[in-house]
Each structure stands twice: as C-alpha cells, then as structure tokens.
Short mmCIF file of C-alpha atoms and ligand atoms in Angstrom, two decimals:
data_model
loop_
_atom_site.label_atom_id
_atom_site.label_comp_id
_atom_site.label_asym_id
_atom_site.label_seq_id
_atom_site.Cartn_x
_atom_site.Cartn_y
_atom_site.Cartn_z
CA MET A 1 -26.78 10.67 -25.18
CA THR A 2 -24.80 7.60 -26.20
CA VAL A 3 -25.52 5.15 -23.48
CA ILE A 4 -21.83 3.24 -22.00
CA THR A 5 -22.49 -0.27 -21.19
CA ASN A 6 -20.14 -3.14 -20.58
CA HIS A 7 -21.80 -4.85 -24.46
CA MET A 8 -20.03 -2.12 -26.62
CA PRO A 9 -17.24 -3.89 -28.42
CA THR A 10 -14.06 -3.77 -26.57
CA ALA A 11 -12.36 -1.40 -29.29
CA GLU A 12 -15.33 1.52 -28.86
CA LEU A 13 -14.65 1.30 -25.46
CA GLN A 14 -10.59 1.77 -25.79
CA ALA A 15 -11.69 5.18 -28.37
CA LEU A 16 -14.07 6.31 -26.29
CA ASP A 17 -11.84 5.55 -23.30
CA ALA A 18 -8.03 7.35 -25.07
CA ALA A 19 -10.53 10.47 -26.07
CA HIS A 20 -11.58 11.49 -22.84
CA HIS A 21 -10.08 9.43 -19.84
CA MET A 22 -6.29 10.48 -18.04
CA HIS A 23 -5.68 8.24 -16.65
CA PRO A 24 -3.07 7.32 -13.26
CA PHE A 25 0.52 7.33 -13.48
CA THR A 26 0.09 5.92 -16.94
CA ALA A 27 1.87 7.25 -20.53
CA ASN A 28 -1.71 8.32 -21.99
CA GLY A 29 -0.22 8.56 -25.42
CA GLU A 30 1.16 4.85 -25.88
CA LEU A 31 -1.90 3.58 -24.16
CA SER A 32 -4.10 5.35 -26.34
CA GLN A 33 -2.32 3.46 -29.04
CA LYS A 34 -2.63 0.43 -27.46
CA GLY A 35 -6.00 0.52 -25.95
CA ALA A 36 -6.53 0.05 -22.33
CA ARG A 37 -8.13 -3.14 -21.13
CA VAL A 38 -11.49 -2.83 -19.92
CA ILE A 39 -12.59 -4.50 -17.07
CA THR A 40 -16.38 -5.33 -16.61
CA ARG A 41 -17.27 -7.22 -13.45
CA ALA A 42 -15.39 -9.08 -10.63
CA SER A 43 -16.41 -11.68 -8.05
CA GLY A 44 -14.35 -13.18 -5.81
CA VAL A 45 -10.59 -13.32 -6.59
CA HIS A 46 -11.83 -13.23 -10.21
CA LEU A 47 -12.10 -9.79 -12.73
CA THR A 48 -13.28 -10.24 -15.84
CA ASP A 49 -12.35 -8.00 -19.36
CA SER A 50 -14.49 -7.25 -22.15
CA GLU A 51 -13.48 -9.70 -24.26
CA GLY A 52 -14.27 -12.54 -21.27
CA HIS A 53 -11.31 -13.69 -20.19
CA GLN A 54 -11.24 -14.51 -16.38
CA ILE A 55 -8.45 -12.82 -14.60
CA LEU A 56 -6.86 -13.71 -11.19
CA ASP A 57 -6.45 -10.77 -9.38
CA ALA A 58 -3.10 -10.79 -7.58
CA MET A 59 -3.11 -7.21 -6.69
CA ALA A 60 -6.28 -7.17 -5.06
CA GLY A 61 -7.09 -4.51 -7.06
CA LEU A 62 -4.64 -1.33 -5.91
CA TRP A 63 -3.77 -4.00 -2.95
CA CYS A 64 -7.20 -2.97 -1.29
CA VAL A 65 -9.90 -5.60 -2.26
CA ASN A 66 -9.25 -7.88 0.96
CA ILE A 67 -12.73 -9.33 1.18
CA GLY A 68 -12.29 -9.78 -2.54
CA TYR A 69 -14.89 -8.90 -5.26
CA GLY A 70 -18.57 -9.12 -5.28
CA ARG A 71 -19.77 -8.79 -1.29
CA ASP A 72 -23.57 -7.70 -1.90
CA GLU A 73 -23.79 -6.93 1.97
CA LEU A 74 -21.89 -4.43 1.47
CA ALA A 75 -23.80 -3.09 -1.65
CA GLU A 76 -26.64 -3.38 0.32
CA VAL A 77 -25.66 -1.35 3.03
CA ALA A 78 -24.54 1.31 0.75
CA ALA A 79 -27.89 1.70 -1.02
CA ARG A 80 -29.44 1.88 2.67
CA GLN A 81 -27.61 4.30 3.65
CA MET A 82 -27.67 6.56 0.52
CA ARG A 83 -31.37 6.55 0.99
CA GLU A 84 -31.18 7.22 4.74
CA LEU A 85 -28.84 10.11 4.62
CA PRO A 86 -26.60 9.95 1.77
CA TYR A 87 -24.49 12.80 2.93
CA TYR A 88 -23.61 14.83 5.49
CA ASN A 89 -20.67 16.09 6.89
CA THR A 90 -18.84 16.21 10.28
CA PHE A 91 -17.73 19.96 10.03
CA PHE A 92 -19.47 22.99 12.02
CA GLN A 93 -20.30 20.74 15.22
CA THR A 94 -22.28 17.85 13.21
CA THR A 95 -22.05 14.28 13.48
CA HIS A 96 -23.39 11.22 12.01
CA VAL A 97 -24.15 7.61 13.40
CA PRO A 98 -22.18 6.19 10.59
CA ALA A 99 -18.80 8.05 11.35
CA ILE A 100 -19.33 7.26 15.03
CA ALA A 101 -19.77 3.75 15.12
CA LEU A 102 -16.56 3.87 12.27
CA ALA A 103 -14.51 5.63 14.21
CA LYS A 104 -15.59 3.45 17.62
CA LYS A 105 -14.63 0.38 15.53
CA ILE A 106 -11.26 1.26 14.80
CA ALA A 107 -10.69 2.88 17.96
CA GLU A 108 -11.47 -1.38 19.75
CA LEU A 109 -9.34 -2.60 16.90
CA ALA A 110 -6.05 -0.45 16.76
CA PRO A 111 -3.21 -1.84 19.44
CA GLY A 112 -2.33 0.63 22.67
CA ASP A 113 -3.56 4.07 22.61
CA LEU A 114 -4.62 4.46 18.94
CA ASN A 115 -8.35 5.37 20.30
CA ASN A 116 -9.02 8.67 18.00
CA VAL A 117 -9.60 8.84 14.37
CA PHE A 118 -9.65 12.03 11.69
CA PHE A 119 -11.43 10.67 8.37
CA ALA A 120 -10.35 11.34 5.10
CA GLY A 121 -11.14 9.91 1.25
CA SER A 122 -7.91 8.33 0.66
CA GLY A 123 -4.57 7.87 1.82
CA SER A 124 -3.42 10.63 0.03
CA GLU A 125 -5.26 13.09 2.47
CA ALA A 126 -4.86 11.12 5.20
CA ASN A 127 -1.10 11.73 4.88
CA ASP A 128 -1.79 15.50 4.29
CA THR A 129 -3.43 15.08 7.48
CA ASN A 130 -1.03 13.88 9.18
CA ILE A 131 1.56 16.54 7.74
CA ARG A 132 -0.22 19.29 9.28
CA MET A 133 -0.92 17.23 12.20
CA VAL A 134 2.42 16.67 13.75
CA ARG A 135 2.90 19.61 12.77
CA HIS A 136 0.97 21.92 14.35
CA TYR A 137 1.00 19.51 17.64
CA TRP A 138 4.77 20.79 18.16
CA ALA A 139 3.93 24.06 17.56
CA LEU A 140 0.87 24.17 20.05
CA LYS A 141 3.45 22.04 22.14
CA GLY A 142 5.78 25.18 22.07
CA LYS A 143 7.68 23.67 20.10
CA PRO A 144 7.15 24.96 16.30
CA SER A 145 10.73 24.38 14.84
CA LYS A 146 9.97 20.63 14.91
CA SER A 147 9.05 20.48 11.75
CA ILE A 148 10.92 18.39 9.44
CA ILE A 149 9.46 15.08 8.45
CA ILE A 150 11.68 11.83 8.01
CA SER A 151 10.66 9.49 5.52
CA ARG A 152 12.18 7.67 3.51
CA LYS A 153 13.42 6.30 -0.43
CA ASN A 154 11.25 5.02 -3.01
CA ALA A 155 8.48 4.88 -0.38
CA TYR A 156 5.07 5.71 -1.90
CA HIS A 157 2.38 7.46 0.68
CA GLY A 158 0.49 8.91 -1.95
CA SER A 159 0.29 11.03 -4.75
CA SER A 160 -0.87 14.73 -3.52
CA VAL A 161 1.47 17.56 -3.40
CA GLY A 162 1.53 16.66 0.48
CA SER A 163 1.65 13.29 0.78
CA GLY A 164 3.78 12.54 -2.75
CA SER A 165 6.58 14.65 -0.71
CA LEU A 166 6.55 12.58 2.08
CA GLY A 167 7.17 9.75 -0.33
CA GLY A 168 10.37 8.98 -1.78
CA MET A 169 10.20 8.00 -5.55
CA SER A 170 12.27 10.30 -7.55
CA GLY A 171 10.04 10.34 -10.44
CA MET A 172 7.08 11.86 -8.53
CA HIS A 173 9.80 14.72 -7.24
CA ALA A 174 10.75 15.21 -10.67
CA GLN A 175 7.11 16.49 -11.75
CA GLY A 176 4.81 19.07 -10.34
CA GLY A 177 7.53 20.51 -8.16
CA MET A 178 7.76 18.23 -5.34
CA PRO A 179 9.65 17.52 -2.10
CA ILE A 180 7.76 20.08 -0.15
CA PRO A 181 9.55 21.93 2.35
CA ASP A 182 10.76 20.47 5.61
CA ILE A 183 10.49 16.57 4.50
CA HIS A 184 13.89 15.02 4.69
CA HIS A 185 14.63 11.23 3.15
CA ILE A 186 17.14 8.33 4.28
CA ASN A 187 18.10 5.16 2.79
CA GLN A 188 15.53 2.00 2.57
CA PRO A 189 16.24 -1.28 4.35
CA ASN A 190 16.39 -2.66 0.76
CA TRP A 191 18.90 -5.27 1.38
CA TRP A 192 18.78 -7.11 -1.98
CA ALA A 193 19.86 -4.48 -4.15
CA GLU A 194 21.57 -2.26 -1.74
CA GLY A 195 23.49 -4.34 0.94
CA GLY A 196 26.47 -5.02 -0.91
CA ASP A 197 28.11 -7.62 0.70
CA MET A 198 26.38 -7.20 4.16
CA PRO A 199 25.18 -9.35 6.19
CA GLU A 200 21.63 -8.54 5.79
CA GLU A 201 20.53 -8.22 9.56
CA GLU A 202 23.71 -5.74 9.83
CA PHE A 203 23.12 -3.71 6.81
CA GLY A 204 19.30 -3.27 8.48
CA LEU A 205 20.66 -2.04 11.52
CA GLN A 206 22.87 0.75 9.63
CA ARG A 207 19.87 1.54 7.65
CA ALA A 208 17.97 2.28 10.32
CA ARG A 209 20.85 4.11 12.24
CA GLU A 210 20.61 6.11 9.39
CA LEU A 211 17.17 7.60 10.66
CA GLU A 212 19.82 9.01 14.16
CA GLU A 213 22.08 10.39 12.29
CA ALA A 214 19.65 12.84 10.32
CA ILE A 215 18.65 13.20 13.74
CA LEU A 216 21.43 14.92 15.15
CA GLU A 217 23.00 15.99 11.44
CA LEU A 218 19.09 18.06 11.16
CA GLY A 219 18.90 18.94 15.22
CA GLU A 220 16.49 17.40 17.40
CA ASP A 221 14.51 20.61 17.74
CA ARG A 222 13.97 20.41 14.58
CA VAL A 223 12.08 16.86 13.73
CA ALA A 224 8.47 16.37 14.28
CA ALA A 225 8.22 12.99 13.01
CA PHE A 226 9.65 10.18 11.19
CA ILE A 227 6.61 8.10 8.68
CA ALA A 228 6.96 4.28 7.00
CA GLU A 229 5.47 1.57 5.65
CA PRO A 230 5.44 -1.40 8.31
CA VAL A 231 6.57 -3.30 4.47
CA GLN A 232 7.30 -1.25 1.78
CA GLY A 233 4.73 -1.44 -1.12
CA ALA A 234 4.62 -0.23 -3.68
CA GLY A 235 8.34 0.26 -3.62
CA GLY A 236 7.94 -3.64 -4.90
CA VAL A 237 7.25 -5.26 -1.24
CA ILE A 238 10.56 -4.50 0.19
CA VAL A 239 10.65 -6.80 3.67
CA PRO A 240 12.83 -5.19 5.68
CA PRO A 241 15.63 -7.57 7.49
CA ALA A 242 14.39 -8.33 11.15
CA SER A 243 17.16 -5.53 12.87
CA TYR A 244 15.28 -2.69 10.94
CA TRP A 245 12.55 -1.78 13.42
CA PRO A 246 13.36 -2.49 17.26
CA GLU A 247 15.73 0.30 16.06
CA ILE A 248 13.79 2.37 14.33
CA GLN A 249 11.58 2.28 17.43
CA ARG A 250 14.53 2.73 20.19
CA ILE A 251 15.61 6.08 17.53
CA CYS A 252 11.81 7.06 18.03
CA ASP A 253 11.53 6.54 21.98
CA LYS A 254 15.52 7.58 22.61
CA TYR A 255 14.69 11.69 20.90
CA GLU A 256 11.00 11.89 21.28
CA ILE A 257 10.18 11.82 17.39
CA LEU A 258 6.43 10.91 16.51
CA LEU A 259 6.11 7.30 14.43
CA ILE A 260 3.55 7.21 11.84
CA ALA A 261 3.11 3.77 10.35
CA ASP A 262 1.63 4.40 7.15
CA GLU A 263 -0.39 1.37 7.48
CA VAL A 264 -2.60 1.71 3.76
CA ILE A 265 -1.53 -1.52 2.63
CA CYS A 266 -0.16 -3.49 5.85
CA GLY A 267 -3.70 -2.58 7.37
CA PHE A 268 -6.95 -4.55 7.95
CA GLY A 269 -5.33 -8.12 7.41
CA ARG A 270 -3.05 -7.76 5.06
CA THR A 271 0.14 -8.89 7.61
CA GLY A 272 -1.66 -11.47 9.12
CA ASN A 273 -2.92 -9.40 11.75
CA TRP A 274 -5.25 -6.14 11.72
CA PHE A 275 -1.57 -3.95 11.70
CA GLY A 276 1.28 -4.12 9.98
CA SER A 277 2.51 -2.42 13.20
CA GLU A 278 1.44 -5.65 15.38
CA THR A 279 3.35 -7.79 12.83
CA LEU A 280 6.92 -6.02 12.90
CA ASN A 281 6.52 -5.26 16.56
CA ILE A 282 6.08 -1.51 16.35
CA ARG A 283 4.51 1.32 18.50
CA PRO A 284 3.13 3.97 16.14
CA ASP A 285 1.39 7.19 17.10
CA ILE A 286 -0.39 7.60 14.46
CA MET A 287 -1.43 5.08 11.68
CA THR A 288 -2.67 5.92 8.31
CA ILE A 289 -5.18 4.04 6.85
CA ALA A 290 -7.55 3.44 3.21
CA LYS A 291 -7.74 0.82 0.94
CA GLY A 292 -8.63 -1.94 3.19
CA LEU A 293 -10.44 -0.59 5.59
CA SER A 294 -13.71 -0.90 2.81
CA SER A 295 -11.46 -3.57 1.02
CA GLY A 296 -11.94 -0.71 -1.84
CA TYR A 297 -15.32 -1.12 -1.61
CA ALA A 298 -16.24 2.81 -1.45
CA PRO A 299 -13.15 5.90 -1.14
CA ILE A 300 -12.33 6.42 2.44
CA GLY A 301 -9.00 6.20 4.24
CA GLY A 302 -8.02 8.33 7.56
CA SER A 303 -5.74 8.92 10.65
CA ILE A 304 -5.29 6.85 13.80
CA VAL A 305 -4.22 9.09 16.10
CA SER A 306 -2.58 8.36 19.69
CA ASP A 307 -4.24 9.93 23.15
CA GLU A 308 -1.82 12.22 23.66
CA ILE A 309 -1.84 14.13 20.30
CA ALA A 310 -5.52 14.30 20.08
CA SER A 311 -5.42 15.54 23.22
CA VAL A 312 -3.17 17.98 22.49
CA ILE A 313 -4.71 19.33 19.10
CA ALA A 314 -8.21 19.18 20.68
CA SER A 315 -6.81 22.40 22.43
CA ASP A 316 -7.03 24.17 19.67
CA GLU A 317 -9.01 24.35 16.12
CA PHE A 318 -7.41 22.51 14.02
CA ASN A 319 -8.04 23.98 10.35
CA HIS A 320 -8.33 21.18 8.70
CA GLY A 321 -10.72 18.51 6.75
CA TYR A 322 -12.72 17.56 3.72
CA THR A 323 -15.76 17.70 2.82
CA TYR A 324 -15.94 13.81 2.58
CA SER A 325 -14.41 13.41 5.90
CA GLY A 326 -16.40 10.45 7.63
CA HIS A 327 -18.66 10.45 4.59
CA PRO A 328 -21.75 7.93 6.08
CA VAL A 329 -22.00 6.34 3.17
CA ALA A 330 -17.97 5.13 2.39
CA ALA A 331 -18.08 5.11 6.71
CA ALA A 332 -21.26 2.57 6.59
CA VAL A 333 -19.59 0.18 3.99
CA ALA A 334 -16.27 0.59 5.51
CA LEU A 335 -18.10 -0.43 8.48
CA GLU A 336 -19.83 -3.78 7.70
CA ASN A 337 -16.60 -4.67 5.86
CA LEU A 338 -14.77 -4.74 9.40
CA ARG A 339 -17.74 -6.99 10.34
CA ILE A 340 -17.33 -9.19 7.50
CA LEU A 341 -13.58 -9.58 8.38
CA GLU A 342 -13.89 -9.84 12.08
CA GLU A 343 -16.91 -12.27 11.91
CA GLU A 344 -15.85 -14.60 8.66
CA ASN A 345 -12.47 -14.46 11.04
CA ILE A 346 -10.29 -13.63 7.63
CA LEU A 347 -7.88 -13.11 9.62
CA GLY A 348 -7.57 -16.56 11.06
CA HIS A 349 -7.92 -17.59 6.80
CA VAL A 350 -4.83 -15.77 6.28
CA ARG A 351 -3.05 -17.01 9.41
CA ASP A 352 -3.72 -20.68 9.48
CA VAL A 353 -4.67 -21.00 5.91
CA ALA A 354 -3.84 -18.87 3.41
CA ALA A 355 -0.40 -16.79 4.28
CA PRO A 356 1.20 -20.47 5.43
CA TYR A 357 0.50 -21.84 1.78
CA LEU A 358 1.19 -18.96 -0.02
CA LYS A 359 4.87 -18.96 1.54
CA GLN A 360 5.54 -22.12 0.79
CA LYS A 361 4.46 -22.20 -2.38
CA TRP A 362 6.34 -18.13 -3.01
CA GLU A 363 9.21 -19.49 -1.78
CA SER A 364 9.24 -22.19 -4.52
CA LEU A 365 10.01 -19.79 -7.20
CA LEU A 366 13.46 -19.30 -6.00
CA ASP A 367 14.19 -22.31 -7.87
CA HIS A 368 13.34 -20.53 -11.33
CA PRO A 369 16.18 -19.42 -12.76
CA LEU A 370 15.22 -16.12 -13.01
CA VAL A 371 14.46 -15.98 -9.32
CA GLY A 372 17.16 -14.38 -6.91
CA GLU A 373 14.91 -13.62 -3.52
CA ALA A 374 11.74 -14.59 -2.59
CA LYS A 375 10.05 -12.85 0.35
CA ILE A 376 6.78 -12.28 1.82
CA VAL A 377 4.62 -11.42 4.46
CA GLY A 378 0.97 -12.27 5.15
CA MET A 379 -0.25 -11.93 2.05
CA MET A 380 2.46 -10.04 -0.16
CA GLY A 381 5.02 -10.88 -1.62
CA SER A 382 7.91 -10.15 -4.08
CA ILE A 383 10.67 -11.84 -6.32
CA ALA A 384 13.59 -9.99 -7.42
CA LEU A 385 14.81 -10.92 -10.92
CA THR A 386 18.18 -11.28 -11.97
CA PRO A 387 20.34 -12.16 -14.63
CA ASN A 388 22.79 -14.02 -11.61
CA LYS A 389 21.11 -15.04 -8.45
CA GLU A 390 25.27 -15.83 -6.42
CA THR A 391 26.58 -12.04 -7.12
CA ARG A 392 22.33 -10.30 -7.25
CA ALA A 393 23.24 -8.49 -10.32
CA ALA A 394 20.78 -5.71 -12.05
CA PHE A 395 20.06 -6.18 -15.67
CA ALA A 396 22.42 -4.47 -17.87
CA SER A 397 18.87 -3.19 -19.47
CA ASP A 398 16.91 -0.19 -18.12
CA THR A 399 15.57 -0.96 -15.01
CA GLY A 400 11.88 -2.37 -14.99
CA THR A 401 12.12 -3.56 -18.80
CA VAL A 402 12.56 -6.89 -17.95
CA GLY A 403 9.80 -6.47 -15.18
CA TYR A 404 7.17 -5.25 -17.83
CA ILE A 405 8.09 -8.35 -20.06
CA CYS A 406 7.10 -10.55 -17.26
CA ARG A 407 4.36 -8.36 -16.42
CA GLU A 408 2.63 -8.58 -20.32
CA ARG A 409 3.61 -12.49 -19.95
CA CYS A 410 1.69 -12.79 -16.99
CA PHE A 411 -1.03 -10.34 -18.35
CA ALA A 412 -1.31 -12.57 -21.47
CA ASN A 413 -1.93 -15.87 -18.96
CA ASN A 414 -4.74 -14.02 -16.59
CA LEU A 415 -2.66 -12.98 -14.13
CA VAL A 416 -2.47 -9.47 -12.61
CA MET A 417 0.88 -9.62 -11.06
CA ARG A 418 2.62 -6.50 -11.19
CA HIS A 419 6.04 -5.41 -11.85
CA VAL A 420 7.31 -2.11 -9.52
CA GLY A 421 11.02 -1.93 -11.50
CA ASP A 422 12.80 -6.06 -12.03
CA ARG A 423 10.66 -7.11 -8.85
CA MET A 424 7.45 -8.67 -9.37
CA ILE A 425 4.71 -9.07 -6.63
CA ILE A 426 1.76 -10.05 -5.11
CA SER A 427 -1.37 -8.65 -2.75
CA PRO A 428 -4.04 -11.12 -3.88
CA PRO A 429 -7.42 -10.48 -1.75
CA LEU A 430 -7.31 -12.50 2.35
CA VAL A 431 -9.81 -14.76 0.91
CA ILE A 432 -7.66 -16.74 -1.89
CA THR A 433 -8.04 -20.60 -1.44
CA PRO A 434 -5.17 -23.22 -1.50
CA GLU A 435 -6.65 -24.06 -4.72
CA GLN A 436 -6.85 -20.58 -5.91
CA ILE A 437 -3.13 -20.02 -5.01
CA ASP A 438 -1.96 -23.02 -6.55
CA VAL A 439 -3.43 -21.35 -9.91
CA LEU A 440 -1.42 -18.19 -9.17
CA ILE A 441 1.57 -20.02 -9.12
CA GLU A 442 0.93 -22.24 -11.93
CA ARG A 443 0.37 -19.13 -14.02
CA ALA A 444 3.17 -16.59 -12.58
CA THR A 445 5.55 -19.66 -13.19
CA ARG A 446 3.89 -19.85 -16.61
CA SER A 447 5.23 -16.45 -17.11
CA LEU A 448 8.75 -16.55 -15.68
CA ASP A 449 9.31 -18.97 -17.88
CA GLU A 450 7.56 -16.95 -20.99
CA CYS A 451 9.89 -13.84 -19.77
CA HIS A 452 12.90 -16.19 -19.74
CA ALA A 453 12.51 -17.49 -22.88
CA GLU A 454 11.95 -13.85 -24.31
CA LEU A 455 15.02 -12.64 -22.57
CA LYS A 456 17.56 -15.49 -24.36
CA LYS A 457 15.29 -14.22 -27.79
CA GLN A 458 15.87 -10.31 -26.87
CA ASP A 459 19.09 -10.82 -25.37
CA LEU A 460 18.76 -9.07 -22.22
CA LEU A 461 20.40 -12.02 -20.22
CA HIS A 462 22.95 -10.15 -18.94
CA SER A 463 24.52 -8.27 -16.19
CA ALA A 464 24.84 -4.65 -14.95
N1 PXG B 1 0.37 5.19 1.68
C1 PXG B 1 0.32 4.15 1.00
C2 PXG B 1 1.28 3.01 1.70
C3 PXG B 1 -0.01 3.34 0.29
O1 PXG B 1 0.55 2.38 -0.31
C4 PXG B 1 -1.42 5.93 -0.13
C5 PXG B 1 -0.26 5.90 1.32
C6 PXG B 1 -1.86 6.18 -0.67
O2 PXG B 1 -3.09 6.31 -0.97
P1 PXG B 1 -4.46 6.47 -1.93
O3 PXG B 1 -5.29 6.17 -1.35
O4 PXG B 1 -4.49 8.32 -1.99
O5 PXG B 1 -4.06 6.52 -3.38
C7 PXG B 1 -0.40 4.34 -0.57
C8 PXG B 1 -1.47 4.25 -2.24
C9 PXG B 1 0.53 1.16 -7.01
C10 PXG B 1 -0.02 2.00 -5.88
O6 PXG B 1 1.29 1.26 -8.16
C11 PXG B 1 -0.29 2.06 -4.83
C12 PXG B 1 -1.21 3.09 -4.00
C13 PXG B 1 -1.82 3.71 -4.93
C14 PXG B 1 -1.66 3.53 -6.46
C15 PXG B 1 -0.63 2.74 -6.90
O7 PXG B 1 1.11 0.12 -6.40
N2 PXG B 1 -0.87 2.85 -3.00
#
C-alpha cells in the first residue's frame, strides 16, 4: 500500500486528491485542474500548508476552532477515552459517563429552562432532530396540524435534506429535491442589501413582522416553530437591526410558536457570551449546537431542549437517533473543550480584549474605498464590498465575482478570509491576540488594495 504523508510533494498529493476525493460545496472538475491547497498542520490561529506557508486562519476552520488549534489536552482526553470506551451507543436504555457529563455541563451553561440535550454528530443532524421533535411535540399535544416550520431566505441550517430545506439557500434548493414539505421562508433582515431607503430600525421591524404575516396567512394552527440563527453566519454575517429580535420574540410569544435558535456558529463564545441568544436577548425553546461545542476537534452536535418540550417528548417513544448520538470520544473531547473555555476565561478574553479591539480595527476598514458597511458582533464580522458607498450599490458583475477576487488576494497574502457573494467575512479563533488582530487587519487591507487594483484593471468598478 502506498503510504501517503505530509512529506509528499504537493503536486502528488493534489493529484491523488483530485483522483479520489469529492469536496463539499466545490466544483470538483475545476478544482482538480487547479489543485486543492493542502493543509498539513495547525497551531494557535495559524495553519501550515504543504508549501510551508504560515496562514492566519481568520475563519477558525469553518467557524468552529474557538479555542485555537493544537491543544494537547484534547488529544490526551481523546486517547484516554478511546482506550477506556471507544464506542458505545445511548440507545436501548444504556448510557455512559462522557454523555452524562457533557449533557449536565451543557444544561448548566444554557440559559433558562434549557436543561435537556439530544446529541447528534453535526449541526445538520441536530436540525433534522429539531424538525422531527417540534412536529412530534405538537402531535403529542393534540395539535398534529402544527407542522410548518418558518425559516428565512439565505439562512444556513445544514446540508442534509431536512436541514437544507430549513436553510434558505436557493442554490441548495435547486439540487436534489429540496425543500421538503411544510417549510416556509420569509425575508432576512439584511438592511445593507435589501433595506432600500428605509431607516435601518424600521426595516428591522418590517422584516420581523413578516413572521406575523406568515403565521396569519398560513394559520396559527399550522405553524410549529420559527428557526433562525441569532446572527446569520454562512449567509454573510448579517447582523440584524436592533429592532428585529425583540419583535420576533414578541410574535413567537403571542402565537405560541416555538423558537429554535440555531447556535451552531453563535454558540460557545463566538458573540462574547456562551450563546448568541444571550447577546441578542432571545428566549429560545430549543438551541441547535455543534462546531464550537468541541472547537471542531471531534464531530458532535445536538439540540438543547426546554423542560416543557422534553417532558412532552418523554411521554412517548421518540423514534429518532444516530449511531453517534453522544459518541463517547466526541463527548469527552467536547467536555474538555468546555473546561478550557471556562477555566481559561476565554469568554472574558473575547469580551474585554479581543472583541473590542477587533471591532475598532474592523470598523476602520470603512475608510477603504471598496468597503461600504462593516458589521461585527463579538468575534464574527463582515464587510460589504461596493462600487458606491452612498447608494449601497451592488457590482454590475455577477454576484460573488468581486468577493472571489478579494478572497484570492487574501489567500495569496496568507489570510483565510471568506467571501459570501461580495461580502467578506471573518470568524477567527476566540483566543486571537491584539497583535494577531493587527496582522489580520494588515493582511486584509493589503488584500483589499490588491482587489481594488484588480477591479480597476478588469474594469469591474461599476454599479449594477
Ligand atoms: N447551522 C448553522 C447555523 C451552521 O452554520 C449548520 C447548522 C450545519 O452544521 P454541520 O455540522 O452539519 O455542517 C451550520 C454549518 C460556510 C459553511 O461556508 C458553514 C457551515 C457549514 C459549512 C460551510 O460558511 N455551517
């Protein structure tokens, strides 16, 4: 058997990758021509690639490596747990210590009466759980017709058929027979792109009231739940106007619609609190978690469920679960991750040091000729690129053309900063220091300058 190692030449690794590995959310034909970037190791906030570049990872992997890379403690815990009990399930009236301990810890951290955890292997699986759980909840309450879940356009809730249907990504719905029935999408509170002449706060109220309109139109007796990310992540770090969430909460309370906060990105410190729901003052009935729960060191997700819902669900057999629900190694790793977040006061670092510093620096990017809006909550931020700041114009080129050019410049400058359409986004490890933030901003600025020069060269600086 050929042994494939980090020491092989990049081109060989890329050729093997192209031959056998199908990448997610990728035009694989195009990638195989170009060759994927091979990441070989990581430490702190830095990645190393097969060419020896040191790359500042301003996305914390995929929004998940909250404690940073290379924490030995997690490796030790994983090895210990693998030796002791590498696997057992939590079906058929069995349990194990890692699942017990992690569920207890999560219940302690979660606000209000969110005291019950249903484990999954990922955020997508957890949202699939949520679809079935809220519908089953209403059925058990004698209201089986309450099955519609209202979500938002441009939301991201995962990539399985269920969670992808909850999401509002039109490109995803166009492939593979989605959405499933009884999912309804309302507009997102994206003032920059969609607010027109309306003041931001008025726009926030209007977009929240679309929920009320949808409930009245669909019928209160048909609507089970509303799901939303406290701050939309994959949609482009869309920070809602301050008026938005209080109005959503009022509407959910008034019509007894369950509120599911998808905390997969916002959870575990990203916004400066344990949960984005605390930062945005939301009282959810269910929270979806994954990513930062284990800082990405092991795949694990879940649903944190209110006492009321859990007690109703407990009255019947819930025919649902995954082989890896509460996987002992993943649970032990997650627990160790939470210990580090707590004992090293990483949320305190975010609140007192990293987030205020990053906010000041991030907002200074507004001075750049291409940047029309700079938004940030805790450690997730976005900038909107525009050819005209006054009119908030989109570019005349296809959406994403300019963002892609900017992202390529970032890559060349050893900075992972993503683009979503023509917005650039960051979500760095929470442990990033002010000095590292300086480097991030310096590389981002250089990339924006190079992008600007490239747009001039290609004659792309035109408004739609
Ligand atoms: N909810 C939210 C809010 C997410 O951001 C999921 C659910 C699904 O989690 P899993 O673990 O099934 O991937 C996510 C995941 C991107 C990107 O390009 C974002 C995610 C996943 C992949 C890519 O920003 N978020």
